[in-house]
Amino acid sequence: MLAARAAAGPLDGPLPGDPLNSPNLPVVLQLVLPEGARVRFDDRVKVSFPAIAENQRQFPVQVDARAVPGVRRIIIFADLNPIQKAVEFTPHAAEAFIAIRIKLDQRTPVRAAVEVADGSWLLAGGWIDAAGGGCSAPPVSRVKGDWSQALMQVRGRLWPSGDGGPARLALALRHPMDTGFVDNIPSYWLETLAVTAGGRRLAELALNASVAEDPSIMLMPHLREGESVAVAARDSGGLDVAVRVAGQSPIPPSREAP
Amino acid sequence: MIARRQLLGALAGAPLLAAAPAYRLQAEPVAAGLWVVRGADAPIAMANGGAIANISIIATDAGPVLIDAGASFAHGQALAALARRLTGKPVARVYLTHLHPDHSFGIGAFAPGIVAATPPVAAQVAGDAAGFSTGLYRLLGDWMRGTELPAPALVAGDGPVVIGGRRLRLLALSGHSPADLAVLDEASGTLITGDLVFHNRAPATPHADLPAWRRALDLLAGLGHQRLVPGHGPVDATPGTAIAQTRAWLDWLEPALKAAMEAGLTMVEAGDMPIPQRFAGLAVARLELQRSVSHYWPALEAARLPRVSD
């Protein structure tokens, strides 16, 4: 176990044992984790993404920590993004699984930090090469000029489990997710998103502007049979949206390609 | 001066004085008076200088015709020198199949007066094509030195042209990109397709229009040619193998992506879905599937996830 802020440790070099040998991980951990967080690297946390960043403004990242018991929180971050932390996910009654798209400002480690029951954090991730500018080019909807018309529109779909396991919930919200790094466009982003069912908290997300424009999220909530979910989101300007997503066809048993 | 030179040599020997990287190109005979310079079957990378697309050289009495110009100024120069060695004459004409940089960014090595492009490609060259340069410099560094994009002065239209006694049929199509030119060398029955056709390599879709691409493939399949030079991958000695392969991938890809979304997969899972065994012979299939997921997934979400807000 390593302390992210070891009293004697230098803050300007790689963290000992970092399999990615990132130049500034100790500093990044100070920014994205609670003060004094204890961390270790753990292969049971699966951070998956494509082999190349085809679009540095919309890079899909999936974290699967279902092999880790007692997950409290999952944080997705990129060491060399100007806004390192993309999302903090609390699975109250959901699998320790999240898929989301983030921005990449350059070649960077993309990681997950997973908090477990004793308050320590497990780290995993990988390097991804990327063209620059994912955080500093204007959002597509700003260029097209239609961002305000579609603001906070929500698309969603719920796949109930066919076999008593977790459901799948896909959410796609329209939001420019302005980083504040583009001339004359102040930062403005979707800040929180909560999923509930029958008054039970299923999942909470705290997002930053390094989440990709028009956030797209997949979660695996635990639902009772026939239940729908309520989703409430709020952006940094205080704009709220509340929607309900009802279950449709269950998850197909086979996921084989045709 | 002498002292400085001695110092340089003593310091580092060759590396400090090393020349810019050089393209070592080889022409592969395809038919009488027609060669292909095969691109590396790999993504654009420092190791290949971006020379990943197939470039065709067609001998005519007026001089060689190049189909595509290479990925950089130096690549275009090396292609021009190779064409001259093969035919004994300077390049008479360059046709661009489409704007993608691995095919077109060598045009600066040729006089604009001999470079021909369809009007949409000429408009792209004059417009935002230079935007690709930043990404290419990042990937290729010094290979890109001197690369500029002068506007082609000649218009490539749909129909026959005769250059130095050799009759070429130009086919202005689209689908792989907003404008794709294919060239049929009537003397040898060789169809040069640009990236409308891939052979033993998975098709790339960054600017594709899949219905238009299928229509283009239907048209190409009916031309009565004998062999085919694809944009990437080996020459197809048959008229239809590579066309059918490209078509089969596109026909699989689109419903497979829709099915993945219907099944509640994530983008990452969709990029990792099984690729049917019949595509086992296609290079970079996984990479191109993941790229295609990136190209199509956001639009699929917008089209296929129900709207739940007002």
Coordinates of C-alpha atoms in Angstrom, one line a residue, chain A residues 48-52 54-55 58 60-62 97 99 101 129-132 152-157 159 168 170 172 216 218 241 243-245 248 251-252 255-258, chain B residues 135 138-139 206 252 255-256 259-269 272-276 278 287 290-291 294-295 297-298 301-310:
Chain A
S48 CA -11.1 -1.0 -21.1
F49 CA -11.0 1.3 -24.1
P50 CA -10.3 1.1 -27.9
A51 CA -6.8 0.6 -29.2
I52 CA -6.7 4.0 -30.8
E54 CA -10.2 7.9 -33.2
N55 CA -11.9 11.0 -31.8
Q58 CA -15.3 11.4 -27.6
P60 CA -15.1 5.6 -24.8
V61 CA -13.9 4.3 -21.4
Q62 CA -15.4 1.4 -19.5
F97 CA -19.5 -1.0 -13.7
A99 CA -19.1 3.1 -19.4
R101 CA -17.1 8.9 -23.0
D129 CA -2.2 8.0 -27.7
A130 CA -4.4 10.9 -28.8
A131 CA -4.2 14.0 -31.0
G132 CA -4.3 17.2 -29.0
M152 CA -30.6 18.8 -21.4
Q153 CA -32.5 16.7 -23.8
V154 CA -32.3 13.1 -22.5
R155 CA -32.4 9.8 -24.4
G156 CA -32.5 6.6 -22.4
R157 CA -33.2 3.0 -22.5
W159 CA -32.9 -3.3 -20.5
R168 CA -28.6 -2.1 -18.1
A170 CA -28.2 3.7 -21.2
A172 CA -27.5 10.1 -23.5
S216 CA -23.3 9.1 -22.8
M218 CA -24.1 3.0 -19.3
V241 CA -33.9 17.8 -15.7
V243 CA -37.0 11.9 -16.5
R244 CA -38.3 8.4 -16.1
V245 CA -37.0 5.4 -18.1
Q248 CA -38.3 -2.4 -22.7
I251 CA -31.1 -8.1 -22.4
P252 CA -30.8 -10.7 -25.1
R255 CA -24.4 -11.3 -27.4
E256 CA -22.8 -13.1 -30.3
A257 CA -22.2 -11.2 -33.5
P258 CA -24.5 -12.3 -36.4
Chain B
G135 CA -2.4 15.3 -37.2
R138 CA 2.2 14.6 -35.1
L139 CA 2.3 11.0 -36.5
P206 CA -14.2 7.8 -41.1
W252 CA -21.9 -7.1 -41.9
P255 CA -26.4 -4.4 -38.8
A256 CA -23.8 -5.6 -36.4
A259 CA -27.6 -5.2 -33.1
A260 CA -24.9 -4.3 -30.6
M261 CA -26.8 -1.2 -29.6
E262 CA -30.1 -3.1 -29.4
A263 CA -28.5 -5.6 -27.1
G264 CA -27.4 -2.9 -24.6
L265 CA -23.7 -3.2 -25.3
T266 CA -21.4 -0.3 -24.5
M267 CA -19.1 1.2 -27.1
V268 CA -16.2 -0.6 -25.7
E269 CA -18.1 -3.9 -25.8
D272 CA -14.7 -6.0 -28.8
M273 CA -17.6 -8.0 -30.3
P274 CA -16.7 -11.2 -32.2
I275 CA -15.7 -10.7 -35.8
P276 CA -17.1 -13.5 -38.0
R278 CA -15.2 -15.3 -42.7
L287 CA -8.9 -1.8 -35.3
Q290 CA -13.3 -0.1 -33.2
R291 CA -12.8 2.9 -35.5
S294 CA -16.4 5.5 -32.9
H295 CA -17.7 6.8 -36.3
W297 CA -22.1 5.0 -32.3
P298 CA -23.2 8.6 -31.3
E301 CA -27.6 6.5 -30.0
A302 CA -29.4 9.6 -31.3
A303 CA -31.4 7.4 -33.7
R304 CA -32.1 4.4 -31.5
L305 CA -32.3 5.4 -27.9
P306 CA -35.8 6.7 -27.1
R307 CA -36.2 10.3 -26.1
V308 CA -37.3 10.4 -22.5
S309 CA -37.3 14.1 -21.8
D310 CA -39.8 16.7 -23.1

